[in-house]
Amino acid sequence: MAIMTVRGPIPAEALGPTLAHEHLLFDLRGLWDAPPPDRAWLIDAEPTLASRGDLSRDGYDSRPNLVLDDAEVALDELARFAATGGSAVVDLTTVGIGPRPEELRRIAERAGMHVIAGAGFYRARCLGPDTLALSVEEIAERLECAVRDGIAGTSVRAGILGELGTSSPLHPFEERQLVAAARVQRKTGVAINVHPAIWSHEHLVILDVLEAAGADLTRVVLSHCDELVEPAWHARIAERGAVLSFDTFGSEAYFDRELAQEPRDTDRIECLLRLCESGFTSQLVLSQDVCTKLQLHKWGGTGLDHLGRSVLPRLRHRGLGDREIDQMLIATPRRLLDVS
């Protein structure tokens, strides 16, 4: 029984409190769109105290905000996470959003932290035409190679497939990737993490595609479920056997162009408690999906330690005990990442 980290396999029991969805090095500029003329000054401006208010209304207007490329900043964040008792981070940076597996390994070595790397492809919008033309068989070959030998020709082996990007509706490539991932899961036992389009309701469609291709849905994680404050919808996902990732704690941004707003942590906590009360605690994992500079401590964000410093005390105040919290932070990540 072992979990594959960027530094090699570890016994499953060595995995402690785990952040299930993070990005230590990252490049999300593939999702950048030109802002309105009155916000054009933000396009190439590094986030600052002066621009923070404007970027809180749409952080995607700043291209530099969408790039995490500083190992020292990543190390500082990991140290803060470790100080709250953190043990491991699952880095789900896949093709299209700047995976750097060898640098990830160096960061893990310096931090003395367990880091599990994901493999696969992000949303179709972030991929080139040659990638979008890949067949199911070609995608499966690349995914299996990342798990068996190493990611993108390196010796850093993936410990999970994902985050596999999807849109609403699913792009044909994204659907082929789900089928390929199901095949690789059947062959290797590795878990799958899927990024559903934010604020969409594609979760059951994703599960349908995976299940039809033979995936074990108990080893499938659907990310960003806490971006929807819809307990009844969460229950429908959980009833299929999949794991729900409540992984955007600390992110409470506005998106003016879409007239949209992320939930508050208090809303996420209410949904989480409803799922626990309904008996789905073992199908929940937690994280913060830090993927912009504004979320990091250096730029005034809540960082990788937000869960331990703010969210867990609130969960305990609402009546969750160590048994439930350890299930979400330790036992379920162990089960998902352990490949016997």
CSV table of C-alpha atoms in Angstrom, one decimal:
chain,number,residue,atom,x,y,z
A,1,MET,CA,0.0,0.0,0.0
A,2,ALA,CA,1.7,3.2,-1.2
A,3,ILE,CA,1.0,6.8,-2.2
A,4,MET,CA,3.1,8.2,-5.1
A,5,THR,CA,4.6,11.7,-4.2
A,6,VAL,CA,6.9,13.8,-6.4
A,7,ARG,CA,9.8,12.4,-4.3
A,8,GLY,CA,8.7,8.8,-4.7
A,9,PRO,CA,6.3,6.4,-3.0
A,10,ILE,CA,5.5,6.7,0.7
A,11,PRO,CA,3.4,4.3,3.0
A,12,ALA,CA,-0.2,5.4,3.1
A,13,GLU,CA,0.0,5.8,6.8
A,14,ALA,CA,2.6,8.5,6.4
A,15,LEU,CA,0.1,10.9,4.9
A,16,GLY,CA,-1.3,13.3,7.5
A,17,PRO,CA,-3.6,16.3,7.0
A,18,THR,CA,-3.8,16.9,3.3
A,19,LEU,CA,-4.9,19.8,1.1
A,20,ALA,CA,-6.8,18.0,-1.7
A,21,HIS,CA,-6.6,20.7,-4.4
A,22,GLU,CA,-3.8,23.3,-4.7
A,23,HIS,CA,-1.3,24.8,-7.2
A,24,LEU,CA,2.2,25.7,-6.0
A,25,LEU,CA,3.4,26.7,-9.5
A,26,PHE,CA,0.7,27.7,-12.0
A,27,ASP,CA,-0.2,29.7,-15.1
A,28,LEU,CA,-3.8,30.4,-15.8
A,29,ARG,CA,-3.3,33.0,-18.5
A,30,GLY,CA,-5.1,30.7,-20.9
A,31,LEU,CA,-8.3,31.8,-19.4
A,32,TRP,CA,-7.5,35.6,-19.6
A,33,ASP,CA,-10.0,37.8,-21.4
A,34,ALA,CA,-9.4,41.5,-22.2
A,35,PRO,CA,-11.2,43.6,-19.6
A,36,PRO,CA,-13.4,46.6,-20.4
A,37,PRO,CA,-11.4,49.8,-21.4
A,38,ASP,CA,-11.7,51.4,-18.0
A,39,ARG,CA,-9.9,48.4,-16.5
A,40,ALA,CA,-7.2,48.1,-19.2
A,41,TRP,CA,-4.6,49.5,-16.8
A,42,LEU,CA,-4.8,46.2,-14.9
A,43,ILE,CA,-3.9,44.0,-17.8
A,44,ASP,CA,-0.1,43.8,-17.2
A,45,ALA,CA,0.0,45.4,-13.8
A,46,GLU,CA,1.4,43.3,-10.9
A,47,PRO,CA,-1.2,43.1,-8.1
A,48,THR,CA,-0.5,45.8,-5.5
A,49,LEU,CA,-2.3,47.3,-2.5
A,50,ALA,CA,-3.6,50.1,-4.8
A,51,SER,CA,-5.1,47.6,-7.3
A,52,ARG,CA,-6.4,45.0,-4.8
A,53,GLY,CA,-9.8,46.6,-4.5
A,54,ASP,CA,-10.3,46.6,-8.3
A,55,LEU,CA,-9.0,43.1,-8.7
A,56,SER,CA,-11.3,41.8,-6.0
A,57,ARG,CA,-14.1,42.5,-8.5
A,58,ASP,CA,-12.3,40.4,-11.2
A,59,GLY,CA,-8.9,39.1,-10.5
A,60,TYR,CA,-8.7,37.6,-14.0
A,61,ASP,CA,-8.2,41.1,-15.5
A,62,SER,CA,-4.6,41.1,-14.4
A,63,ARG,CA,-2.4,38.6,-16.3
A,64,PRO,CA,0.4,38.7,-13.7
A,65,ASN,CA,-2.1,37.8,-11.1
A,66,LEU,CA,-2.8,34.5,-12.9
A,67,VAL,CA,0.9,33.3,-12.7
A,68,LEU,CA,2.5,31.6,-9.7
A,69,ASP,CA,6.2,31.1,-10.5
A,70,ASP,CA,8.1,31.9,-7.4
A,71,ALA,CA,9.5,28.9,-5.5
A,72,GLU,CA,10.4,31.0,-2.5
A,73,VAL,CA,6.8,32.2,-2.2
A,74,ALA,CA,5.6,28.5,-2.5
A,75,LEU,CA,8.0,27.5,0.3
A,76,ASP,CA,6.8,30.3,2.6
A,77,GLU,CA,3.2,29.1,2.0
A,78,LEU,CA,4.1,25.5,2.7
A,79,ALA,CA,5.8,26.5,5.9
A,80,ARG,CA,2.7,28.3,7.1
A,81,PHE,CA,0.6,25.2,6.2
A,82,ALA,CA,3.0,22.9,8.1
A,83,ALA,CA,2.8,25.2,11.1
A,84,THR,CA,-1.0,24.4,11.3
A,85,GLY,CA,-0.2,20.7,11.3
A,86,GLY,CA,-0.2,20.2,7.5
A,87,SER,CA,1.4,17.1,6.0
A,88,ALA,CA,0.7,17.0,2.3
A,89,VAL,CA,-0.5,19.0,-0.7
A,90,VAL,CA,-2.1,17.6,-3.9
A,91,ASP,CA,-0.9,19.8,-6.7
A,92,LEU,CA,-3.4,19.5,-9.6
A,93,THR,CA,-1.6,21.5,-12.2
A,94,THR,CA,-2.1,19.9,-15.6
A,95,VAL,CA,-1.3,20.6,-19.2
A,96,GLY,CA,-2.7,24.0,-20.2
A,97,ILE,CA,-2.0,25.6,-16.8
A,98,GLY,CA,1.7,25.3,-16.6
A,99,PRO,CA,2.8,22.0,-14.9
A,100,ARG,CA,6.5,22.1,-13.8
A,101,PRO,CA,7.0,18.6,-12.2
A,102,GLU,CA,10.7,18.8,-11.6
A,103,GLU,CA,10.5,22.2,-9.9
A,104,LEU,CA,7.6,20.8,-7.9
A,105,ARG,CA,9.9,18.0,-6.7
A,106,ARG,CA,12.6,20.5,-5.7
A,107,ILE,CA,10.1,22.6,-3.7
A,108,ALA,CA,8.9,19.4,-1.9
A,109,GLU,CA,12.5,18.4,-1.1
A,110,ARG,CA,13.3,21.8,0.3
A,111,ALA,CA,10.0,22.0,2.3
A,112,GLY,CA,10.2,18.5,3.6
A,113,MET,CA,6.6,18.2,2.5
A,114,HIS,CA,4.6,15.4,0.8
A,115,VAL,CA,3.5,16.8,-2.6
A,116,ILE,CA,1.4,14.6,-4.9
A,117,ALA,CA,1.3,15.7,-8.5
A,118,GLY,CA,-1.6,15.3,-10.9
A,119,ALA,CA,-1.5,14.6,-14.6
A,120,GLY,CA,-3.7,15.2,-17.5
A,121,PHE,CA,-5.1,18.1,-19.5
A,122,TYR,CA,-7.0,21.2,-18.4
A,123,ARG,CA,-10.0,22.8,-20.2
A,124,ALA,CA,-10.1,22.7,-24.0
A,125,ARG,CA,-9.8,26.5,-24.1
A,126,CYS,CA,-6.3,26.3,-22.7
A,127,LEU,CA,-5.0,23.6,-25.2
A,128,GLY,CA,-3.6,23.8,-28.7
A,129,PRO,CA,-5.0,22.2,-31.8
A,130,ASP,CA,-2.6,19.2,-31.8
A,131,THR,CA,-3.7,18.3,-28.3
A,132,LEU,CA,-7.4,18.8,-29.0
A,133,ALA,CA,-7.0,16.3,-31.9
A,134,LEU,CA,-5.8,13.4,-29.7
A,135,SER,CA,-7.8,10.3,-29.7
A,136,VAL,CA,-9.0,8.4,-26.5
A,137,GLU,CA,-6.2,5.9,-27.0
A,138,GLU,CA,-3.6,8.6,-27.3
A,139,ILE,CA,-4.8,10.5,-24.3
A,140,ALA,CA,-4.9,7.2,-22.3
A,141,GLU,CA,-1.3,6.4,-23.3
A,142,ARG,CA,-0.1,9.8,-22.1
A,143,LEU,CA,-2.0,9.5,-18.8
A,144,GLU,CA,-0.8,6.0,-18.1
A,145,CYS,CA,2.8,7.0,-18.9
A,146,ALA,CA,2.6,9.9,-16.4
A,147,VAL,CA,1.4,7.4,-13.7
A,148,ARG,CA,3.8,4.6,-14.6
A,149,ASP,CA,7.0,6.4,-15.7
A,150,GLY,CA,6.8,10.1,-15.2
A,151,ILE,CA,5.0,13.3,-16.2
A,152,ALA,CA,6.0,14.8,-19.6
A,153,GLY,CA,9.3,12.9,-19.9
A,154,THR,CA,10.5,13.5,-16.4
A,155,SER,CA,10.9,11.0,-13.6
A,156,VAL,CA,8.3,12.7,-11.5
A,157,ARG,CA,5.4,10.2,-11.4
A,158,ALA,CA,1.8,11.3,-11.0
A,159,GLY,CA,-0.1,10.2,-8.0
A,160,ILE,CA,-3.6,11.1,-9.3
A,161,LEU,CA,-5.2,12.0,-12.6
A,162,GLY,CA,-6.3,15.6,-12.7
A,163,GLU,CA,-7.5,18.1,-12.5
A,164,LEU,CA,-9.0,17.1,-15.7
A,165,GLY,CA,-10.6,20.2,-17.1
A,166,THR,CA,-14.2,20.3,-18.4
A,167,SER,CA,-16.4,23.1,-19.7
A,168,SER,CA,-20.2,23.6,-19.9
A,169,PRO,CA,-21.2,21.9,-22.1
A,170,LEU,CA,-18.4,19.4,-22.3
A,171,HIS,CA,-16.0,19.9,-25.2
A,172,PRO,CA,-15.5,16.7,-27.3
A,173,PHE,CA,-11.8,16.5,-26.2
A,174,GLU,CA,-12.8,16.8,-22.6
A,175,GLU,CA,-15.3,14.0,-23.0
A,176,ARG,CA,-12.6,11.8,-24.7
A,177,GLN,CA,-10.2,12.6,-21.8
A,178,LEU,CA,-12.8,11.4,-19.2
A,179,VAL,CA,-13.2,8.1,-21.1
A,180,ALA,CA,-9.4,7.8,-21.3
A,181,ALA,CA,-9.0,8.5,-17.6
A,182,ALA,CA,-11.6,5.8,-16.7
A,183,ARG,CA,-9.6,3.3,-18.7
A,184,VAL,CA,-6.3,4.3,-17.0
A,185,GLN,CA,-8.0,4.1,-13.6
A,186,ARG,CA,-9.2,0.6,-14.3
A,187,LYS,CA,-5.7,-0.4,-15.3
A,188,THR,CA,-3.7,1.4,-12.6
A,189,GLY,CA,-6.1,2.0,-9.7
A,190,VAL,CA,-5.2,5.7,-9.6
A,191,ALA,CA,-7.9,8.2,-8.5
A,192,ILE,CA,-9.4,10.8,-10.8
A,193,ASN,CA,-10.0,14.5,-10.1
A,194,VAL,CA,-12.2,16.5,-12.4
A,195,HIS,CA,-12.7,20.3,-12.7
A,196,PRO,CA,-16.3,21.0,-13.5
A,197,ALA,CA,-17.1,24.4,-15.0
A,198,ILE,CA,-17.6,26.8,-12.2
A,199,TRP,CA,-21.2,27.5,-11.3
A,200,SER,CA,-22.3,24.9,-13.8
A,201,HIS,CA,-24.4,21.7,-13.1
A,202,GLU,CA,-22.3,19.3,-15.3
A,203,HIS,CA,-21.4,17.1,-12.3
A,204,LEU,CA,-23.8,14.3,-13.1
A,205,VAL,CA,-23.0,14.4,-16.8
A,206,ILE,CA,-19.3,14.0,-15.9
A,207,LEU,CA,-20.1,11.1,-13.7
A,208,ASP,CA,-22.3,9.5,-16.4
A,209,VAL,CA,-19.4,9.6,-18.9
A,210,LEU,CA,-16.9,8.2,-16.4
A,211,GLU,CA,-19.2,5.5,-15.2
A,212,ALA,CA,-20.1,4.4,-18.8
A,213,ALA,CA,-16.4,4.1,-19.5
A,214,GLY,CA,-16.0,1.8,-16.5
A,215,ALA,CA,-14.6,4.2,-13.8
A,216,ASP,CA,-15.0,3.5,-10.1
A,217,LEU,CA,-16.9,6.5,-9.0
A,218,THR,CA,-15.8,6.1,-5.4
A,219,ARG,CA,-12.3,7.0,-6.6
A,220,VAL,CA,-13.5,10.1,-8.5
A,221,VAL,CA,-13.2,13.6,-7.0
A,222,LEU,CA,-15.3,16.5,-8.3
A,223,SER,CA,-13.6,19.8,-7.5
A,224,HIS,CA,-15.1,23.1,-6.6
A,225,CYS,CA,-18.4,21.7,-5.4
A,226,ASP,CA,-18.5,24.5,-2.7
A,227,GLU,CA,-18.8,27.1,-5.4
A,228,LEU,CA,-22.5,26.1,-5.5
A,229,VAL,CA,-24.5,26.7,-2.3
A,230,GLU,CA,-27.0,24.0,-3.2
A,231,PRO,CA,-27.2,21.2,-0.5
A,232,ALA,CA,-29.7,19.2,-2.5
A,233,TRP,CA,-27.5,19.2,-5.6
A,234,HIS,CA,-24.5,18.2,-3.4
A,235,ALA,CA,-26.5,15.3,-2.1
A,236,ARG,CA,-27.3,14.1,-5.6
A,237,ILE,CA,-23.6,14.0,-6.4
A,238,ALA,CA,-22.8,12.2,-3.2
A,239,GLU,CA,-25.5,9.6,-3.8
A,240,ARG,CA,-23.5,8.5,-6.9
A,241,GLY,CA,-20.6,7.6,-4.7
A,242,ALA,CA,-18.2,10.3,-5.9
A,243,VAL,CA,-16.1,12.5,-3.5
A,244,LEU,CA,-17.0,16.2,-3.3
A,245,SER,CA,-14.1,18.6,-3.0
A,246,PHE,CA,-14.9,21.7,-0.9
A,247,ASP,CA,-11.7,23.4,-2.1
A,248,THR,CA,-12.3,27.1,-2.5
A,249,PHE,CA,-12.3,28.2,1.1
A,250,GLY,CA,-10.9,31.7,1.5
A,251,SER,CA,-11.9,32.7,-2.0
A,252,GLU,CA,-14.9,35.1,-1.8
A,253,ALA,CA,-14.3,37.2,-5.0
A,254,TYR,CA,-16.7,39.1,-7.3
A,255,PHE,CA,-16.8,38.8,-11.0
A,256,ASP,CA,-18.4,41.9,-12.3
A,257,ARG,CA,-18.6,40.9,-16.0
A,258,GLU,CA,-20.6,37.9,-15.2
A,259,LEU,CA,-22.5,39.7,-12.4
A,260,ALA,CA,-21.4,36.7,-10.3
A,261,GLN,CA,-20.0,36.3,-6.8
A,262,GLU,CA,-18.3,33.4,-5.0
A,263,PRO,CA,-20.0,32.0,-1.9
A,264,ARG,CA,-18.7,33.1,1.6
A,265,ASP,CA,-16.9,30.6,3.8
A,266,THR,CA,-19.9,30.6,6.1
A,267,ASP,CA,-22.1,29.4,3.2
A,268,ARG,CA,-19.6,26.7,2.4
A,269,ILE,CA,-19.5,25.6,6.0
A,270,GLU,CA,-23.3,25.3,6.1
A,271,CYS,CA,-23.3,23.1,3.0
A,272,LEU,CA,-20.5,21.0,4.4
A,273,LEU,CA,-22.4,20.5,7.7
A,274,ARG,CA,-25.5,19.4,5.8
A,275,LEU,CA,-23.5,16.7,4.0
A,276,CYS,CA,-22.0,15.5,7.2
A,277,GLU,CA,-25.4,15.3,8.9
A,278,SER,CA,-26.6,13.3,5.9
A,279,GLY,CA,-23.9,10.7,6.3
A,280,PHE,CA,-21.5,11.8,3.6
A,281,THR,CA,-18.5,12.8,5.7
A,282,SER,CA,-16.3,10.1,4.1
A,283,GLN,CA,-17.0,11.5,0.7
A,284,LEU,CA,-15.6,15.0,1.4
A,285,VAL,CA,-12.1,16.5,1.1
A,286,LEU,CA,-11.0,20.1,1.8
A,287,SER,CA,-8.7,22.7,0.3
A,288,GLN,CA,-8.4,26.3,-0.9
A,289,ASP,CA,-7.4,26.1,-4.6
A,290,VAL,CA,-4.9,28.9,-4.3
A,291,CYS,CA,-4.3,29.8,-7.9
A,292,THR,CA,-3.7,33.6,-8.0
A,293,LYS,CA,-1.2,35.9,-6.4
A,294,LEU,CA,-4.0,37.7,-4.6
A,295,GLN,CA,-4.7,34.5,-2.6
A,296,LEU,CA,-1.1,34.3,-1.3
A,297,HIS,CA,0.1,35.9,1.9
A,298,LYS,CA,2.7,38.0,0.0
A,299,TRP,CA,-0.1,39.9,-1.7
A,300,GLY,CA,-2.5,40.1,1.3
A,301,GLY,CA,-4.3,36.8,0.7
A,302,THR,CA,-5.3,34.1,3.1
A,303,GLY,CA,-2.8,31.5,1.8
A,304,LEU,CA,-2.4,27.8,2.3
A,305,ASP,CA,-2.9,28.0,6.1
A,306,HIS,CA,-6.4,29.5,5.9
A,307,LEU,CA,-8.1,26.1,6.4
A,308,GLY,CA,-6.2,25.4,9.6
A,309,ARG,CA,-6.3,28.9,11.0
A,310,SER,CA,-9.9,29.9,10.2
A,311,VAL,CA,-12.1,27.1,8.7
A,312,LEU,CA,-11.3,24.2,11.1
A,313,PRO,CA,-12.0,26.3,14.2
A,314,ARG,CA,-15.3,27.3,12.8
A,315,LEU,CA,-16.2,23.7,12.0
A,316,ARG,CA,-15.3,22.7,15.5
A,317,HIS,CA,-17.4,25.5,16.9
A,318,ARG,CA,-20.3,24.2,14.9
A,319,GLY,CA,-19.9,20.7,16.4
A,320,LEU,CA,-17.7,18.7,14.1
A,321,GLY,CA,-15.2,16.7,16.1
A,322,ASP,CA,-11.7,15.4,15.4
A,323,ARG,CA,-13.1,12.2,13.9
A,324,GLU,CA,-15.0,14.0,11.2
A,325,ILE,CA,-12.2,16.4,10.5
A,326,ASP,CA,-9.6,13.7,10.3
A,327,GLN,CA,-11.8,11.8,7.9
A,328,MET,CA,-11.9,14.7,5.5
A,329,LEU,CA,-8.3,15.7,5.8
A,330,ILE,CA,-6.5,12.4,6.3
A,331,ALA,CA,-8.6,9.2,5.9
A,332,THR,CA,-10.3,10.0,2.6
A,333,PRO,CA,-7.2,11.5,1.0
A,334,ARG,CA,-5.3,8.4,2.0
A,335,ARG,CA,-8.0,6.1,0.5
A,336,LEU,CA,-8.0,8.0,-2.7
A,337,LEU,CA,-4.2,8.3,-3.2
A,338,ASP,CA,-3.3,4.9,-2.0
A,339,VAL,CA,-2.7,2.6,-5.0
A,340,SER,CA,-2.1,-1.0,-3.7
